[in-house]
PDB file of C-alpha atoms in Angstrom:
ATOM      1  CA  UNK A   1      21.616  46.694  30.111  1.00 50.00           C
ATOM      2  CA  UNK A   2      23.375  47.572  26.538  1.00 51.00           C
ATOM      3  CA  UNK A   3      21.364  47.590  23.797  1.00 51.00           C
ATOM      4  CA  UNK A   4      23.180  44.623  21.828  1.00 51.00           C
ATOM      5  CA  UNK A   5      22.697  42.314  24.811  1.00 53.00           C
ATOM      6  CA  UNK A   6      18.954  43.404  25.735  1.00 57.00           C
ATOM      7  CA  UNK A   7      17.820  42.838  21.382  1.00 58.00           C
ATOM      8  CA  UNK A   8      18.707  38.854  21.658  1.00 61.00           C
ATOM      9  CA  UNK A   9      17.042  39.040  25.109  1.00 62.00           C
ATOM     10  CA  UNK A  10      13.895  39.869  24.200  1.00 59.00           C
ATOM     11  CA  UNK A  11      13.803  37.545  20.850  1.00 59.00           C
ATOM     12  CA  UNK A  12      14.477  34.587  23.457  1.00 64.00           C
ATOM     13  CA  UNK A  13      11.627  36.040  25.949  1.00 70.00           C
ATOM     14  CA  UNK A  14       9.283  36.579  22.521  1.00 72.00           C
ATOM     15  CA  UNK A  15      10.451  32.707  21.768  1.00 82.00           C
ATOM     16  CA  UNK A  16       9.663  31.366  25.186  1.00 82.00           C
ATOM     17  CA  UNK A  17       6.049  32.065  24.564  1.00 83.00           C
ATOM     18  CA  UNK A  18       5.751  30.216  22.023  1.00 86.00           C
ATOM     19  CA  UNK A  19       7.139  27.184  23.175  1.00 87.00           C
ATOM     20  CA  UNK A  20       4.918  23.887  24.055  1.00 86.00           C
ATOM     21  CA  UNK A  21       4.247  23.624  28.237  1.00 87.00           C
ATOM     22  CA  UNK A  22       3.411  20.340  29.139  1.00 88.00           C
ATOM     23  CA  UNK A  23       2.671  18.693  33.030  1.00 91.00           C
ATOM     24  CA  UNK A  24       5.493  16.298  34.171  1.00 93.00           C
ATOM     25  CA  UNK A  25       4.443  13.842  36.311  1.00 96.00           C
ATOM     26  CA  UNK A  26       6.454  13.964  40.602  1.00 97.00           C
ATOM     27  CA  UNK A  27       8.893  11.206  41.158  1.00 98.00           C
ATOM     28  CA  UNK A  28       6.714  10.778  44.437  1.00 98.00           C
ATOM     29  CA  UNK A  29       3.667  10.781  42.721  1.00 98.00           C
ATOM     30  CA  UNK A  30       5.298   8.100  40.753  1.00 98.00           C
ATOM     31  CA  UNK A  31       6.582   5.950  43.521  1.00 98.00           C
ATOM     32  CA  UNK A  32       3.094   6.490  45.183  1.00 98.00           C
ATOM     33  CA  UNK A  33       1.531   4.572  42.212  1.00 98.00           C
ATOM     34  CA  UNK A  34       4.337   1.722  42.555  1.00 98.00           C
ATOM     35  CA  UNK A  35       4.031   1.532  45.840  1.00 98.00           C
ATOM     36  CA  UNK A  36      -0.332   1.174  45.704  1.00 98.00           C
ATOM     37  CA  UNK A  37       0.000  -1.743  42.821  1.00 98.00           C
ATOM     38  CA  UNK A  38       2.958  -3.588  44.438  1.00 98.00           C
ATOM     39  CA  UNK A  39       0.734  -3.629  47.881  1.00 98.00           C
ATOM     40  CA  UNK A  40      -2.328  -4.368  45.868  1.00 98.00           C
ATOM     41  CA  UNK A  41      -0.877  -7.607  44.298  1.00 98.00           C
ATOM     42  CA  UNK A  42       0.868  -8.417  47.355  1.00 98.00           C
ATOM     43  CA  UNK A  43      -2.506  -8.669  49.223  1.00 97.00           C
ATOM     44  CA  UNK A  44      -3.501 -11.293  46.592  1.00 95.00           C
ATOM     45  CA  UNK A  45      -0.205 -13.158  46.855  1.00 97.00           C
ATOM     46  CA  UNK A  46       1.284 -11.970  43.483  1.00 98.00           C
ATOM     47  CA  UNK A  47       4.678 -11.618  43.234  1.00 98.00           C
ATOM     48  CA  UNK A  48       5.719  -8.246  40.591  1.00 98.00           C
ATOM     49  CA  UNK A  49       7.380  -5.533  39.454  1.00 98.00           C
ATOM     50  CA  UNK A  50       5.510  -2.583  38.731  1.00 98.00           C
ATOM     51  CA  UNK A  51       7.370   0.892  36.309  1.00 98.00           C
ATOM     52  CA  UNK A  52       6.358   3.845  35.959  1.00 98.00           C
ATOM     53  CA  UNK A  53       7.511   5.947  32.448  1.00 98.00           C
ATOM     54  CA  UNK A  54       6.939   9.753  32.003  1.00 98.00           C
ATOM     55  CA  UNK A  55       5.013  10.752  29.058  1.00 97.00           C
ATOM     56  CA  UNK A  56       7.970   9.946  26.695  1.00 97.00           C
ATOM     57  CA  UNK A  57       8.546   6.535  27.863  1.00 98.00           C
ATOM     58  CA  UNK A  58      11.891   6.909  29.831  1.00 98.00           C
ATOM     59  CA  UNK A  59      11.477   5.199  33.111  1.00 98.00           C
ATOM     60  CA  UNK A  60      11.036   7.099  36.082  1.00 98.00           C
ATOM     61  CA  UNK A  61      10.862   5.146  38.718  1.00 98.00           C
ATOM     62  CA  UNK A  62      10.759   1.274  38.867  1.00 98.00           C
ATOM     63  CA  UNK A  63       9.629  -1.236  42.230  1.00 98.00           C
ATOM     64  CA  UNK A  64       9.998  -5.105  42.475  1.00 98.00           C
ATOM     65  CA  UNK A  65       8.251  -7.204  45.081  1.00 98.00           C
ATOM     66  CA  UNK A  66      10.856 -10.059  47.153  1.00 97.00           C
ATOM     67  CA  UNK A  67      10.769 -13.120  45.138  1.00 97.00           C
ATOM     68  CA  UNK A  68       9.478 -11.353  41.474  1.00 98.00           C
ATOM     69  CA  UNK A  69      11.184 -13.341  38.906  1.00 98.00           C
ATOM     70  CA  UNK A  70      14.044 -11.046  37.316  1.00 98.00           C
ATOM     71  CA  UNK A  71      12.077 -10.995  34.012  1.00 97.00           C
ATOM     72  CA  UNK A  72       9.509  -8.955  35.564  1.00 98.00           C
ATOM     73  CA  UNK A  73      11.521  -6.091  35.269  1.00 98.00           C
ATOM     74  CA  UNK A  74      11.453  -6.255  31.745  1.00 98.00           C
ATOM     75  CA  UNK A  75       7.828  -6.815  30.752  1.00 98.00           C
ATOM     76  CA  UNK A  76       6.678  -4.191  33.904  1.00 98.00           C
ATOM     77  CA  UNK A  77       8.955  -1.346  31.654  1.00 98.00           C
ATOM     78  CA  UNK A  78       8.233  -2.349  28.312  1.00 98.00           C
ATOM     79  CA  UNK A  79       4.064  -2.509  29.418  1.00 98.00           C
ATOM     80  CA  UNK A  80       4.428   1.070  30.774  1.00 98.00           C
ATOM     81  CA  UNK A  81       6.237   2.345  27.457  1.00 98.00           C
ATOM     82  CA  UNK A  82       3.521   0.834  25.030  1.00 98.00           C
ATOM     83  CA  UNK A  83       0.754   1.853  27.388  1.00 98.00           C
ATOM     84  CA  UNK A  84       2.121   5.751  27.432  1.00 98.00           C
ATOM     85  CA  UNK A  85       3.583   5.465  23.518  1.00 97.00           C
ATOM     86  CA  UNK A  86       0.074   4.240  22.306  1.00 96.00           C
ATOM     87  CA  UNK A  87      -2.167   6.343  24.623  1.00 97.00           C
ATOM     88  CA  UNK A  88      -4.381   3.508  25.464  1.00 97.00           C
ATOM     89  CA  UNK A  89      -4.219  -0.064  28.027  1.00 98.00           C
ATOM     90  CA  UNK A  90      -1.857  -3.113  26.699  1.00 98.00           C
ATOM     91  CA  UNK A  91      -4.856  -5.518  26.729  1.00 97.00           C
ATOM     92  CA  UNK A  92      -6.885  -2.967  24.147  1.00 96.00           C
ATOM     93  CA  UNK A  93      -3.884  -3.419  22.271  1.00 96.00           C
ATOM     94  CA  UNK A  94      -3.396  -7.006  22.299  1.00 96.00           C
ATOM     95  CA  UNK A  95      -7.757  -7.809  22.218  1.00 96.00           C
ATOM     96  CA  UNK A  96      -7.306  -5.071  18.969  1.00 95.00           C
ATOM     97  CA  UNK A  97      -4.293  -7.265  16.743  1.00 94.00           C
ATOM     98  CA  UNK A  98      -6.061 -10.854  18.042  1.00 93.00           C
ATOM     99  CA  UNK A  99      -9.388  -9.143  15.652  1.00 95.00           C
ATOM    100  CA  UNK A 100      -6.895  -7.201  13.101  1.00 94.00           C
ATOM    101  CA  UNK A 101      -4.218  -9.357  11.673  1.00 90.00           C
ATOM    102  CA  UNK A 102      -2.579  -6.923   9.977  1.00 91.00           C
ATOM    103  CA  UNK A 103      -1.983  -4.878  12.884  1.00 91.00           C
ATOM    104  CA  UNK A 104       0.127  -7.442  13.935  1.00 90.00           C
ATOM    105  CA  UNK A 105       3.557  -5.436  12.947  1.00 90.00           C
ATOM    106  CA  UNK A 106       2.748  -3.378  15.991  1.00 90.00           C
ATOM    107  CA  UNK A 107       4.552  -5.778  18.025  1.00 89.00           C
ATOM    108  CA  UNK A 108       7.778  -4.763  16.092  1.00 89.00           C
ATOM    109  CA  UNK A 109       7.680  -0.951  15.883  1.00 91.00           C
ATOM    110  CA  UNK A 110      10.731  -1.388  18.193  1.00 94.00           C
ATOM    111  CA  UNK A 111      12.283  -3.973  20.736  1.00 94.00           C
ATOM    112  CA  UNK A 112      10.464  -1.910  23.954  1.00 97.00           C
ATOM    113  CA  UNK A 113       7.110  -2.376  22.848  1.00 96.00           C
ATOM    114  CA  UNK A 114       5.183  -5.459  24.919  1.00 97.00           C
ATOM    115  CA  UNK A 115       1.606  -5.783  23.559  1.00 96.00           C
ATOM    116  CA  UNK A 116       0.853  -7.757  26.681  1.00 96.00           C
ATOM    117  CA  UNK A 117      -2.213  -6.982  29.487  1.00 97.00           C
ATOM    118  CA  UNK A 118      -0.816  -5.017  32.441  1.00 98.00           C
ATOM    119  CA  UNK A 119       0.154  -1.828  31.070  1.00 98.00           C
ATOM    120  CA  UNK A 120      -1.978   1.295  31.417  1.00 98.00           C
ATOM    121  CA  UNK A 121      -1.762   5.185  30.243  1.00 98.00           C
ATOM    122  CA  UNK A 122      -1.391   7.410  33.114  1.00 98.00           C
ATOM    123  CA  UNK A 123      -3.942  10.213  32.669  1.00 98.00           C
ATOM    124  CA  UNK A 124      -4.602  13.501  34.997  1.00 96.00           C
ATOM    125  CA  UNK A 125      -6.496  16.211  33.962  1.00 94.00           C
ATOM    126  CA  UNK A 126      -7.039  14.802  30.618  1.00 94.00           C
ATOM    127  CA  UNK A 127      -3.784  15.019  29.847  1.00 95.00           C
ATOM    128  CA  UNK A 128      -1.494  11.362  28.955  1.00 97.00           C
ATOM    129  CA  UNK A 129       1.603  12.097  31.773  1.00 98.00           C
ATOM    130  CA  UNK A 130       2.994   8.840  31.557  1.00 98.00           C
ATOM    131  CA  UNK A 131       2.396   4.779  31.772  1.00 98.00           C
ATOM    132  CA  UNK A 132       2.603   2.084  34.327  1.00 98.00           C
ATOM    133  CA  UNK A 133       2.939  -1.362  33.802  1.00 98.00           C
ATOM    134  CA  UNK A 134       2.776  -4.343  36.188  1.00 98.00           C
ATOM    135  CA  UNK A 135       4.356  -7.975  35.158  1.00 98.00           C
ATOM    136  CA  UNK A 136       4.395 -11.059  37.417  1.00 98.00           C
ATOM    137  CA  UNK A 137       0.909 -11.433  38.653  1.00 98.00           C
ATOM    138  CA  UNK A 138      -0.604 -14.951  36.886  1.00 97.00           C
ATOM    139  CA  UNK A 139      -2.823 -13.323  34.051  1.00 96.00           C
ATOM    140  CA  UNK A 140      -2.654  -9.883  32.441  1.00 96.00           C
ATOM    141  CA  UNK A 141      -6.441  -9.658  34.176  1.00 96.00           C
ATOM    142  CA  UNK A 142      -4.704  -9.440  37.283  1.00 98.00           C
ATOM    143  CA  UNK A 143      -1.704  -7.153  36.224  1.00 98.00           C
ATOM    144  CA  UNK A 144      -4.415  -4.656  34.790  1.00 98.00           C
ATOM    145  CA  UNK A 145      -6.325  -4.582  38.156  1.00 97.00           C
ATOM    146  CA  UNK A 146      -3.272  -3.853  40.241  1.00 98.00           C
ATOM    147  CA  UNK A 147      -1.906  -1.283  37.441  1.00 98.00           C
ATOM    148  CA  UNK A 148      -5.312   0.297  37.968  1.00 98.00           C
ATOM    149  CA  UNK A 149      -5.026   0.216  41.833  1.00 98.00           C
ATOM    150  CA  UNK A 150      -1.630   2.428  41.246  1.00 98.00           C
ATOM    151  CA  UNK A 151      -3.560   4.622  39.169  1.00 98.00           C
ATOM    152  CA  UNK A 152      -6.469   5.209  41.785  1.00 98.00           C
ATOM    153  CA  UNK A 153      -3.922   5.865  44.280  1.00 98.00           C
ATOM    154  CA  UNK A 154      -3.128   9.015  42.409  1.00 98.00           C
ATOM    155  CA  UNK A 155      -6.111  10.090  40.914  1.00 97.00           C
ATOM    156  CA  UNK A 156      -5.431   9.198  37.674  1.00 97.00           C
ATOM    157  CA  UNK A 157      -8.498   8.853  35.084  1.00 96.00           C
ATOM    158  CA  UNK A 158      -9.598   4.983  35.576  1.00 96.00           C
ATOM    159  CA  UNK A 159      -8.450   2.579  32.502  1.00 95.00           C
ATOM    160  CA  UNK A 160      -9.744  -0.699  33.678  1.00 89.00           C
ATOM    161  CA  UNK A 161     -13.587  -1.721  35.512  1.00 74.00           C
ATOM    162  CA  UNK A 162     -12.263  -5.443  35.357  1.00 50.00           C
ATOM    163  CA  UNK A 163     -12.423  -6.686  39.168  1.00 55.00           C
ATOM    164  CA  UNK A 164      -9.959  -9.264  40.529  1.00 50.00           C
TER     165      UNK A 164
END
């Protein structure tokens, strides 16, 4: 290796270091939590669609029950990406700006946020990987517990106690 090629080499290697690592969460571990919530509110009769976001809030994977109404792909996404952007469940969010009116603009930091029950933070290891969200089921009580059920599926830290 020549000397001018090997200098910028090891700047980029010294660089490297130095550069944040952070855990990604598996498509299949993904699809494994859709596939545990959608069979979870199927049992109970619920009709949903269930997304899964990585730790920025893209979508990475995405599963709708026969017969869940077409807005349920909607409110499933958006509940993932304000569970994952806000590091903590939808219904914390929405119980917190019912008791703190001026938290109220957090419904508008952008047009993907859904302060709605049903969305939880996907934690392993202590570390926020991503967000699921469930919509469809009739009551964000019953979104939560089948969000949760994907989230046991994988291991994930619990979020919700609240039974059926």
């Amino acid at each position: 290796m020549t000397a001018w090629f090997a200098g910028p080499m090891a700047a980029g290697l010294a660089l490297a270091d130095e550069l944040p690592k952070e855990s990604v969460l598996p498509l299949g571990v993904a699809n494994k939590a859709i596939h545990a919530a959608l069979e979870s509110c199927k049992k109970d009769g619920y009709r949903v669609s269930v997304s899964v976001v990585d730790r920025s809030g893209v979508l990475r994977a995405m599963g709708r029950s026969e017969g869940a109404a077409s807005h349920t792909v909607d409110s499933s996404r958006k509940k993932a990406y304000t569970a994952v952007g806000m590091r903590r469940p939808t219904t914390e969010l929405a119980d917190l700006i019912m008791k703190v009116p001026t938290l109220q603009a957090l419904r508008d930091i952008n047009g993907d946020m859904l302060i709605l029950g049903g969305g939880l933070p996907i934690e392993i290891g202590g570390e926020i990987v991503g967000g699921i969200g469930v919509g469809g089921a009739p009551g964000a009580h019953l979104d939560d517990a089948c969000a949760q059920d994907g989230l046991d599926a994988i291991g994930a830290a619990p979020k919700v106690a609240a039974p059926k």
